[in-house]
Amino acid sequence: MTDTAVSAAYANGGELDDTEDKVVNETCKEVKNEGKQEKSLYERLGGIYAIALVVNRFSDTVVNDTVAGKNSKNPALRDWHNNKLNRLPGLKFMRTLWVAAVSGGPFNYTGKNLADAHRDLRISPEEFDAVAADLEESLDYYNVPEREKQEVLAAFAAHKNEVTAGYFEAKLNESVNNNTSVNNINECKRY
């Protein structure tokens, strides 16, 4: 699907003129509203192909992000983006499933919960915000309408505490270890 086709789909209220998309939607037993109720965010985004296209660009952008990508100050993120990119296609798939699921699509996200999935990366709030900016840029690139863009960004932001939990856990453990070391030094000074 071309960038032009996705932009046209957004301009057309999320309707794609693509036989393959119709086949996927029928296969997934997607229910069309037929004007009875407001379309889901998934439908307004243009379905799985449009979501996958945005996620693809977003994921590639994150790799090169100066704060959260391959040159990040965070050693875990730097390592992932330099040494584990063979996992990126699977990550793109999981991100696509996640967006499709949270936007009301006919898919279930089957990955780890977001806290567990990100814990070892120790993503700081600043790194999370940089990734959110990459997502916004990708949504803008494909001319996703403002309402839908804000809904996607809000769904992403709603999970900030889960994604950054590993960072705060590491800081807490570091603090506890530093206090223990200080207490041990003070204890030794008594003798």
mmCIF file with all atom_site columns, C-alpha atoms in Angstrom:
data_model
loop_
_atom_site.group_PDB
_atom_site.id
_atom_site.type_symbol
_atom_site.label_atom_id
_atom_site.label_alt_id
_atom_site.label_comp_id
_atom_site.label_asym_id
_atom_site.label_entity_id
_atom_site.label_seq_id
_atom_site.pdbx_PDB_ins_code
_atom_site.Cartn_x
_atom_site.Cartn_y
_atom_site.Cartn_z
_atom_site.occupancy
_atom_site.B_iso_or_equiv
_atom_site.pdbx_formal_charge
_atom_site.auth_seq_id
_atom_site.auth_comp_id
_atom_site.auth_asym_id
_atom_site.auth_atom_id
_atom_site.pdbx_PDB_model_num
ATOM 1   C CA . MET A 1 1   ? 0.000   0.000   0.000  1.00 0.00 ? 1   MET A CA 1
ATOM 2   C CA . THR A 1 2   ? 1.408   3.358   -0.968 1.00 0.00 ? 2   THR A CA 1
ATOM 3   C CA . ASP A 1 3   ? 1.672   6.441   1.209  1.00 0.00 ? 3   ASP A CA 1
ATOM 4   C CA . THR A 1 4   ? -0.792  8.116   -1.154 1.00 0.00 ? 4   THR A CA 1
ATOM 5   C CA . ALA A 1 5   ? -3.329  5.312   -0.671 1.00 0.00 ? 5   ALA A CA 1
ATOM 6   C CA . VAL A 1 6   ? -3.123  5.594   3.109  1.00 0.00 ? 6   VAL A CA 1
ATOM 7   C CA . SER A 1 7   ? -3.444  9.386   3.018  1.00 0.00 ? 7   SER A CA 1
ATOM 8   C CA . ALA A 1 8   ? -6.426  9.001   0.683  1.00 0.00 ? 8   ALA A CA 1
ATOM 9   C CA . ALA A 1 9   ? -8.002  6.514   3.083  1.00 0.00 ? 9   ALA A CA 1
ATOM 10  C CA . TYR A 1 10  ? -7.743  8.998   5.931  1.00 0.00 ? 10  TYR A CA 1
ATOM 11  C CA . ALA A 1 11  ? -9.241  11.687  3.743  1.00 0.00 ? 11  ALA A CA 1
ATOM 12  C CA . ASN A 1 12  ? -12.064 9.262   2.921  1.00 0.00 ? 12  ASN A CA 1
ATOM 13  C CA . GLY A 1 13  ? -12.974 8.671   6.569  1.00 0.00 ? 13  GLY A CA 1
ATOM 14  C CA . GLY A 1 14  ? -10.869 5.532   6.941  1.00 0.00 ? 14  GLY A CA 1
ATOM 15  C CA . GLU A 1 15  ? -12.335 3.611   4.014  1.00 0.00 ? 15  GLU A CA 1
ATOM 16  C CA . LEU A 1 16  ? -9.713  1.875   1.903  1.00 0.00 ? 16  LEU A CA 1
ATOM 17  C CA . ASP A 1 17  ? -10.450 1.080   -1.694 1.00 0.00 ? 17  ASP A CA 1
ATOM 18  C CA . ASP A 1 18  ? -8.402  -2.103  -1.620 1.00 0.00 ? 18  ASP A CA 1
ATOM 19  C CA . THR A 1 19  ? -9.660  -5.590  -2.388 1.00 0.00 ? 19  THR A CA 1
ATOM 20  C CA . GLU A 1 20  ? -7.027  -7.151  -0.111 1.00 0.00 ? 20  GLU A CA 1
ATOM 21  C CA . ASP A 1 21  ? -8.225  -5.058  2.833  1.00 0.00 ? 21  ASP A CA 1
ATOM 22  C CA . LYS A 1 22  ? -11.795 -6.190  2.209  1.00 0.00 ? 22  LYS A CA 1
ATOM 23  C CA . VAL A 1 23  ? -10.651 -9.827  2.166  1.00 0.00 ? 23  VAL A CA 1
ATOM 24  C CA . VAL A 1 24  ? -8.738  -9.378  5.442  1.00 0.00 ? 24  VAL A CA 1
ATOM 25  C CA . ASN A 1 25  ? -11.718 -7.678  7.045  1.00 0.00 ? 25  ASN A CA 1
ATOM 26  C CA . GLU A 1 26  ? -14.059 -10.480 5.961  1.00 0.00 ? 26  GLU A CA 1
ATOM 27  C CA . THR A 1 27  ? -11.583 -13.118 7.115  1.00 0.00 ? 27  THR A CA 1
ATOM 28  C CA . CYS A 1 28  ? -11.278 -11.426 10.508 1.00 0.00 ? 28  CYS A CA 1
ATOM 29  C CA . LYS A 1 29  ? -15.071 -11.160 10.690 1.00 0.00 ? 29  LYS A CA 1
ATOM 30  C CA . GLU A 1 30  ? -14.897 -7.428  11.149 1.00 0.00 ? 30  GLU A CA 1
ATOM 31  C CA . VAL A 1 31  ? -18.346 -6.044  11.683 1.00 0.00 ? 31  VAL A CA 1
ATOM 32  C CA . LYS A 1 32  ? -19.221 -2.956  9.684  1.00 0.00 ? 32  LYS A CA 1
ATOM 33  C CA . ASN A 1 33  ? -21.419 -0.442  11.448 1.00 0.00 ? 33  ASN A CA 1
ATOM 34  C CA . GLU A 1 34  ? -23.456 0.417   8.361  1.00 0.00 ? 34  GLU A CA 1
ATOM 35  C CA . GLY A 1 35  ? -24.271 3.835   9.790  1.00 0.00 ? 35  GLY A CA 1
ATOM 36  C CA . LYS A 1 36  ? -25.916 2.505   12.967 1.00 0.00 ? 36  LYS A CA 1
ATOM 37  C CA . GLN A 1 37  ? -23.199 3.766   15.301 1.00 0.00 ? 37  GLN A CA 1
ATOM 38  C CA . GLU A 1 38  ? -19.995 5.715   15.145 1.00 0.00 ? 38  GLU A CA 1
ATOM 39  C CA . LYS A 1 39  ? -17.089 3.877   13.540 1.00 0.00 ? 39  LYS A CA 1
ATOM 40  C CA . SER A 1 40  ? -14.408 2.510   15.849 1.00 0.00 ? 40  SER A CA 1
ATOM 41  C CA . LEU A 1 41  ? -11.013 4.149   15.932 1.00 0.00 ? 41  LEU A CA 1
ATOM 42  C CA . TYR A 1 42  ? -9.709  1.059   14.139 1.00 0.00 ? 42  TYR A CA 1
ATOM 43  C CA . GLU A 1 43  ? -12.125 1.674   11.271 1.00 0.00 ? 43  GLU A CA 1
ATOM 44  C CA . ARG A 1 44  ? -11.421 5.413   11.219 1.00 0.00 ? 44  ARG A CA 1
ATOM 45  C CA . LEU A 1 45  ? -7.685  4.697   11.040 1.00 0.00 ? 45  LEU A CA 1
ATOM 46  C CA . GLY A 1 46  ? -8.280  2.628   7.902  1.00 0.00 ? 46  GLY A CA 1
ATOM 47  C CA . GLY A 1 47  ? -7.906  -0.893  9.271  1.00 0.00 ? 47  GLY A CA 1
ATOM 48  C CA . ILE A 1 48  ? -4.939  -3.170  9.687  1.00 0.00 ? 48  ILE A CA 1
ATOM 49  C CA . TYR A 1 49  ? -3.010  -2.143  6.564  1.00 0.00 ? 49  TYR A CA 1
ATOM 50  C CA . ALA A 1 50  ? -3.057  1.539   7.407  1.00 0.00 ? 50  ALA A CA 1
ATOM 51  C CA . ILE A 1 51  ? -2.115  0.812   11.023 1.00 0.00 ? 51  ILE A CA 1
ATOM 52  C CA . ALA A 1 52  ? 0.742   -1.463  9.914  1.00 0.00 ? 52  ALA A CA 1
ATOM 53  C CA . LEU A 1 53  ? 2.071   1.227   7.595  1.00 0.00 ? 53  LEU A CA 1
ATOM 54  C CA . VAL A 1 54  ? 2.160   3.838   10.366 1.00 0.00 ? 54  VAL A CA 1
ATOM 55  C CA . VAL A 1 55  ? 3.714   1.333   12.796 1.00 0.00 ? 55  VAL A CA 1
ATOM 56  C CA . ASN A 1 56  ? 6.357   0.426   10.225 1.00 0.00 ? 56  ASN A CA 1
ATOM 57  C CA . ARG A 1 57  ? 7.467   4.050   9.833  1.00 0.00 ? 57  ARG A CA 1
ATOM 58  C CA . PHE A 1 58  ? 7.196   4.688   13.568 1.00 0.00 ? 58  PHE A CA 1
ATOM 59  C CA . SER A 1 59  ? 9.347   1.662   14.412 1.00 0.00 ? 59  SER A CA 1
ATOM 60  C CA . ASP A 1 60  ? 12.041  2.646   11.917 1.00 0.00 ? 60  ASP A CA 1
ATOM 61  C CA . THR A 1 61  ? 12.017  6.202   13.268 1.00 0.00 ? 61  THR A CA 1
ATOM 62  C CA . VAL A 1 62  ? 12.511  5.022   16.858 1.00 0.00 ? 62  VAL A CA 1
ATOM 63  C CA . VAL A 1 63  ? 15.647  3.105   15.842 1.00 0.00 ? 63  VAL A CA 1
ATOM 64  C CA . ASN A 1 64  ? 17.270  6.396   14.793 1.00 0.00 ? 64  ASN A CA 1
ATOM 65  C CA . ASP A 1 65  ? 15.838  8.545   17.581 1.00 0.00 ? 65  ASP A CA 1
ATOM 66  C CA . THR A 1 66  ? 18.656  10.425  19.337 1.00 0.00 ? 66  THR A CA 1
ATOM 67  C CA . VAL A 1 67  ? 17.092  10.006  22.784 1.00 0.00 ? 67  VAL A CA 1
ATOM 68  C CA . ALA A 1 68  ? 15.644  6.474   22.606 1.00 0.00 ? 68  ALA A CA 1
ATOM 69  C CA . GLY A 1 69  ? 17.368  4.855   19.621 1.00 0.00 ? 69  GLY A CA 1
ATOM 70  C CA . LYS A 1 70  ? 20.742  3.486   18.602 1.00 0.00 ? 70  LYS A CA 1
ATOM 71  C CA . ASN A 1 71  ? 22.685  6.431   20.054 1.00 0.00 ? 71  ASN A CA 1
ATOM 72  C CA . SER A 1 72  ? 20.681  6.647   23.287 1.00 0.00 ? 72  SER A CA 1
ATOM 73  C CA . LYS A 1 73  ? 22.423  7.339   26.587 1.00 0.00 ? 73  LYS A CA 1
ATOM 74  C CA . ASN A 1 74  ? 20.400  4.389   27.919 1.00 0.00 ? 74  ASN A CA 1
ATOM 75  C CA . PRO A 1 75  ? 22.711  1.357   27.480 1.00 0.00 ? 75  PRO A CA 1
ATOM 76  C CA . ALA A 1 76  ? 19.805  -1.113  27.181 1.00 0.00 ? 76  ALA A CA 1
ATOM 77  C CA . LEU A 1 77  ? 18.086  0.881   24.426 1.00 0.00 ? 77  LEU A CA 1
ATOM 78  C CA . ARG A 1 78  ? 21.400  1.497   22.660 1.00 0.00 ? 78  ARG A CA 1
ATOM 79  C CA . ASP A 1 79  ? 22.152  -2.242  22.759 1.00 0.00 ? 79  ASP A CA 1
ATOM 80  C CA . TRP A 1 80  ? 18.699  -3.212  21.476 1.00 0.00 ? 80  TRP A CA 1
ATOM 81  C CA . HIS A 1 81  ? 18.831  -0.767  18.565 1.00 0.00 ? 81  HIS A CA 1
ATOM 82  C CA . ASN A 1 82  ? 22.366  -1.757  17.577 1.00 0.00 ? 82  ASN A CA 1
ATOM 83  C CA . ASN A 1 83  ? 22.453  -5.498  18.267 1.00 0.00 ? 83  ASN A CA 1
ATOM 84  C CA . LYS A 1 84  ? 18.906  -6.848  18.226 1.00 0.00 ? 84  LYS A CA 1
ATOM 85  C CA . LEU A 1 85  ? 17.348  -5.370  15.095 1.00 0.00 ? 85  LEU A CA 1
ATOM 86  C CA . ASN A 1 86  ? 16.749  -8.894  13.812 1.00 0.00 ? 86  ASN A CA 1
ATOM 87  C CA . ARG A 1 87  ? 13.801  -8.789  16.249 1.00 0.00 ? 87  ARG A CA 1
ATOM 88  C CA . LEU A 1 88  ? 12.357  -5.599  14.726 1.00 0.00 ? 88  LEU A CA 1
ATOM 89  C CA . PRO A 1 89  ? 9.980   -7.322  12.246 1.00 0.00 ? 89  PRO A CA 1
ATOM 90  C CA . GLY A 1 90  ? 8.368   -9.236  15.123 1.00 0.00 ? 90  GLY A CA 1
ATOM 91  C CA . LEU A 1 91  ? 8.185   -6.071  17.215 1.00 0.00 ? 91  LEU A CA 1
ATOM 92  C CA . LYS A 1 92  ? 6.467   -4.266  14.340 1.00 0.00 ? 92  LYS A CA 1
ATOM 93  C CA . PHE A 1 93  ? 3.941   -7.100  14.179 1.00 0.00 ? 93  PHE A CA 1
ATOM 94  C CA . MET A 1 94  ? 3.274   -6.927  17.929 1.00 0.00 ? 94  MET A CA 1
ATOM 95  C CA . ARG A 1 95  ? 2.969   -3.124  17.832 1.00 0.00 ? 95  ARG A CA 1
ATOM 96  C CA . THR A 1 96  ? 0.503   -3.411  14.957 1.00 0.00 ? 96  THR A CA 1
ATOM 97  C CA . LEU A 1 97  ? -1.569  -5.940  16.908 1.00 0.00 ? 97  LEU A CA 1
ATOM 98  C CA . TRP A 1 98  ? -1.487  -3.698  19.978 1.00 0.00 ? 98  TRP A CA 1
ATOM 99  C CA . VAL A 1 99  ? -2.712  -0.622  18.083 1.00 0.00 ? 99  VAL A CA 1
ATOM 100 C CA . ALA A 1 100 ? -5.356  -2.671  16.272 1.00 0.00 ? 100 ALA A CA 1
ATOM 101 C CA . ALA A 1 101 ? -6.605  -4.096  19.565 1.00 0.00 ? 101 ALA A CA 1
ATOM 102 C CA . VAL A 1 102 ? -6.670  -0.849  21.568 1.00 0.00 ? 102 VAL A CA 1
ATOM 103 C CA . SER A 1 103 ? -8.379  0.931   18.683 1.00 0.00 ? 103 SER A CA 1
ATOM 104 C CA . GLY A 1 104 ? -11.298 -1.510  18.680 1.00 0.00 ? 104 GLY A CA 1
ATOM 105 C CA . GLY A 1 105 ? -10.185 -3.753  15.833 1.00 0.00 ? 105 GLY A CA 1
ATOM 106 C CA . PRO A 1 106 ? -10.860 -7.478  15.466 1.00 0.00 ? 106 PRO A CA 1
ATOM 107 C CA . PHE A 1 107 ? -7.428  -8.475  16.792 1.00 0.00 ? 107 PHE A CA 1
ATOM 108 C CA . ASN A 1 108 ? -6.061  -9.442  20.185 1.00 0.00 ? 108 ASN A CA 1
ATOM 109 C CA . TYR A 1 109 ? -2.663  -8.325  21.424 1.00 0.00 ? 109 TYR A CA 1
ATOM 110 C CA . THR A 1 110 ? -0.992  -11.525 22.583 1.00 0.00 ? 110 THR A CA 1
ATOM 111 C CA . GLY A 1 111 ? 2.360   -10.181 23.777 1.00 0.00 ? 111 GLY A CA 1
ATOM 112 C CA . LYS A 1 112 ? 3.669   -9.679  27.273 1.00 0.00 ? 112 LYS A CA 1
ATOM 113 C CA . ASN A 1 113 ? 2.085   -7.016  29.422 1.00 0.00 ? 113 ASN A CA 1
ATOM 114 C CA . LEU A 1 114 ? 3.783   -3.715  28.719 1.00 0.00 ? 114 LEU A CA 1
ATOM 115 C CA . ALA A 1 115 ? 5.566   -3.473  32.075 1.00 0.00 ? 115 ALA A CA 1
ATOM 116 C CA . ASP A 1 116 ? 7.219   -6.872  31.637 1.00 0.00 ? 116 ASP A CA 1
ATOM 117 C CA . ALA A 1 117 ? 7.980   -6.289  27.961 1.00 0.00 ? 117 ALA A CA 1
ATOM 118 C CA . HIS A 1 118 ? 9.866   -3.054  28.701 1.00 0.00 ? 118 HIS A CA 1
ATOM 119 C CA . ARG A 1 119 ? 11.251  -3.651  32.222 1.00 0.00 ? 119 ARG A CA 1
ATOM 120 C CA . ASP A 1 120 ? 14.808  -4.607  31.220 1.00 0.00 ? 120 ASP A CA 1
ATOM 121 C CA . LEU A 1 121 ? 15.059  -1.619  28.867 1.00 0.00 ? 121 LEU A CA 1
ATOM 122 C CA . ARG A 1 122 ? 14.675  0.782   31.812 1.00 0.00 ? 122 ARG A CA 1
ATOM 123 C CA . ILE A 1 123 ? 12.905  3.374   29.669 1.00 0.00 ? 123 ILE A CA 1
ATOM 124 C CA . SER A 1 124 ? 12.892  6.788   31.341 1.00 0.00 ? 124 SER A CA 1
ATOM 125 C CA . PRO A 1 125 ? 9.949   9.191   31.095 1.00 0.00 ? 125 PRO A CA 1
ATOM 126 C CA . GLU A 1 126 ? 12.050  11.373  28.755 1.00 0.00 ? 126 GLU A CA 1
ATOM 127 C CA . GLU A 1 127 ? 12.754  8.396   26.492 1.00 0.00 ? 127 GLU A CA 1
ATOM 128 C CA . PHE A 1 128 ? 9.069   7.475   26.498 1.00 0.00 ? 128 PHE A CA 1
ATOM 129 C CA . ASP A 1 129 ? 8.191   11.043  25.488 1.00 0.00 ? 129 ASP A CA 1
ATOM 130 C CA . ALA A 1 130 ? 10.733  10.931  22.648 1.00 0.00 ? 130 ALA A CA 1
ATOM 131 C CA . VAL A 1 131 ? 9.103   7.739   21.355 1.00 0.00 ? 131 VAL A CA 1
ATOM 132 C CA . ALA A 1 132 ? 5.667   9.380   21.654 1.00 0.00 ? 132 ALA A CA 1
ATOM 133 C CA . ALA A 1 133 ? 6.989   12.246  19.502 1.00 0.00 ? 133 ALA A CA 1
ATOM 134 C CA . ASP A 1 134 ? 8.156   9.671   16.928 1.00 0.00 ? 134 ASP A CA 1
ATOM 135 C CA . LEU A 1 135 ? 4.659   8.192   16.895 1.00 0.00 ? 135 LEU A CA 1
ATOM 136 C CA . GLU A 1 136 ? 3.130   11.634  16.420 1.00 0.00 ? 136 GLU A CA 1
ATOM 137 C CA . GLU A 1 137 ? 5.520   12.334  13.531 1.00 0.00 ? 137 GLU A CA 1
ATOM 138 C CA . SER A 1 138 ? 4.528   9.063   11.865 1.00 0.00 ? 138 SER A CA 1
ATOM 139 C CA . LEU A 1 139 ? 0.832   9.826   12.245 1.00 0.00 ? 139 LEU A CA 1
ATOM 140 C CA . ASP A 1 140 ? 1.428   13.289  10.771 1.00 0.00 ? 140 ASP A CA 1
ATOM 141 C CA . TYR A 1 141 ? 3.447   11.826  7.889  1.00 0.00 ? 141 TYR A CA 1
ATOM 142 C CA . TYR A 1 142 ? 0.376   9.890   6.774  1.00 0.00 ? 142 TYR A CA 1
ATOM 143 C CA . ASN A 1 143 ? -1.988  12.819  7.410  1.00 0.00 ? 143 ASN A CA 1
ATOM 144 C CA . VAL A 1 144 ? -3.975  11.007  10.067 1.00 0.00 ? 144 VAL A CA 1
ATOM 145 C CA . PRO A 1 145 ? -6.777  13.377  11.063 1.00 0.00 ? 145 PRO A CA 1
ATOM 146 C CA . GLU A 1 146 ? -6.318  15.270  14.329 1.00 0.00 ? 146 GLU A CA 1
ATOM 147 C CA . ARG A 1 147 ? -9.081  13.471  16.226 1.00 0.00 ? 147 ARG A CA 1
ATOM 148 C CA . GLU A 1 148 ? -7.741  9.999   15.398 1.00 0.00 ? 148 GLU A CA 1
ATOM 149 C CA . LYS A 1 149 ? -4.157  11.093  15.991 1.00 0.00 ? 149 LYS A CA 1
ATOM 150 C CA . GLN A 1 150 ? -5.021  12.386  19.464 1.00 0.00 ? 150 GLN A CA 1
ATOM 151 C CA . GLU A 1 151 ? -6.880  9.166   20.292 1.00 0.00 ? 151 GLU A CA 1
ATOM 152 C CA . VAL A 1 152 ? -3.877  7.030   19.278 1.00 0.00 ? 152 VAL A CA 1
ATOM 153 C CA . LEU A 1 153 ? -1.487  9.259   21.242 1.00 0.00 ? 153 LEU A CA 1
ATOM 154 C CA . ALA A 1 154 ? -3.783  9.150   24.292 1.00 0.00 ? 154 ALA A CA 1
ATOM 155 C CA . ALA A 1 155 ? -3.896  5.339   24.142 1.00 0.00 ? 155 ALA A CA 1
ATOM 156 C CA . PHE A 1 156 ? -0.091  5.304   23.958 1.00 0.00 ? 156 PHE A CA 1
ATOM 157 C CA . ALA A 1 157 ? 0.312   7.820   26.817 1.00 0.00 ? 157 ALA A CA 1
ATOM 158 C CA . ALA A 1 158 ? -2.095  5.840   28.998 1.00 0.00 ? 158 ALA A CA 1
ATOM 159 C CA . HIS A 1 159 ? 0.602   3.161   29.309 1.00 0.00 ? 159 HIS A CA 1
ATOM 160 C CA . LYS A 1 160 ? 3.514   5.434   30.233 1.00 0.00 ? 160 LYS A CA 1
ATOM 161 C CA . ASN A 1 161 ? 3.636   4.186   33.830 1.00 0.00 ? 161 ASN A CA 1
ATOM 162 C CA . GLU A 1 162 ? 3.806   0.551   32.681 1.00 0.00 ? 162 GLU A CA 1
ATOM 163 C CA . VAL A 1 163 ? 6.510   1.189   30.080 1.00 0.00 ? 163 VAL A CA 1
ATOM 164 C CA . THR A 1 164 ? 8.663   3.246   32.464 1.00 0.00 ? 164 THR A CA 1
ATOM 165 C CA . ALA A 1 165 ? 8.193   0.950   35.491 1.00 0.00 ? 165 ALA A CA 1
ATOM 166 C CA . GLY A 1 166 ? 11.572  -0.725  34.927 1.00 0.00 ? 166 GLY A CA 1
ATOM 167 C CA . TYR A 1 167 ? 13.331  2.641   35.032 1.00 0.00 ? 167 TYR A CA 1
ATOM 168 C CA . PHE A 1 168 ? 11.789  3.545   38.378 1.00 0.00 ? 168 PHE A CA 1
ATOM 169 C CA . GLU A 1 169 ? 12.379  0.075   39.804 1.00 0.00 ? 169 GLU A CA 1
ATOM 170 C CA . ALA A 1 170 ? 16.071  0.337   38.838 1.00 0.00 ? 170 ALA A CA 1
ATOM 171 C CA . LYS A 1 171 ? 16.317  3.803   40.423 1.00 0.00 ? 171 LYS A CA 1
ATOM 172 C CA . LEU A 1 172 ? 14.709  2.513   43.604 1.00 0.00 ? 172 LEU A CA 1
ATOM 173 C CA . ASN A 1 173 ? 17.057  -0.483  43.757 1.00 0.00 ? 173 ASN A CA 1
ATOM 174 C CA . GLU A 1 174 ? 20.020  1.810   43.101 1.00 0.00 ? 174 GLU A CA 1
ATOM 175 C CA . SER A 1 175 ? 18.902  4.084   45.935 1.00 0.00 ? 175 SER A CA 1
ATOM 176 C CA . VAL A 1 176 ? 18.426  1.174   48.322 1.00 0.00 ? 176 VAL A CA 1
ATOM 177 C CA . ASN A 1 177 ? 21.845  -0.246  47.398 1.00 0.00 ? 177 ASN A CA 1
ATOM 178 C CA . ASN A 1 178 ? 23.492  3.163   47.883 1.00 0.00 ? 178 ASN A CA 1
ATOM 179 C CA . ASN A 1 179 ? 21.842  3.591   51.276 1.00 0.00 ? 179 ASN A CA 1
ATOM 180 C CA . THR A 1 180 ? 22.930  0.087   52.280 1.00 0.00 ? 180 THR A CA 1
ATOM 181 C CA . SER A 1 181 ? 26.508  0.878   51.232 1.00 0.00 ? 181 SER A CA 1
ATOM 182 C CA . VAL A 1 182 ? 26.453  4.138   53.217 1.00 0.00 ? 182 VAL A CA 1
ATOM 183 C CA . ASN A 1 183 ? 25.046  2.308   56.240 1.00 0.00 ? 183 ASN A CA 1
ATOM 184 C CA . ASN A 1 184 ? 27.756  -0.364  55.922 1.00 0.00 ? 184 ASN A CA 1
ATOM 185 C CA . ILE A 1 185 ? 30.469  2.310   55.723 1.00 0.00 ? 185 ILE A CA 1
ATOM 186 C CA . ASN A 1 186 ? 29.023  4.116   58.751 1.00 0.00 ? 186 ASN A CA 1
ATOM 187 C CA . GLU A 1 187 ? 28.827  0.806   60.623 1.00 0.00 ? 187 GLU A CA 1
ATOM 188 C CA . CYS A 1 188 ? 32.500  0.110   59.838 1.00 0.00 ? 188 CYS A CA 1
ATOM 189 C CA . LYS A 1 189 ? 33.510  3.580   61.022 1.00 0.00 ? 189 LYS A CA 1
ATOM 190 C CA . ARG A 1 190 ? 32.183  2.728   64.488 1.00 0.00 ? 190 ARG A CA 1
ATOM 191 C CA . TYR A 1 191 ? 34.788  0.015   64.931 1.00 0.00 ? 191 TYR A CA 1
#
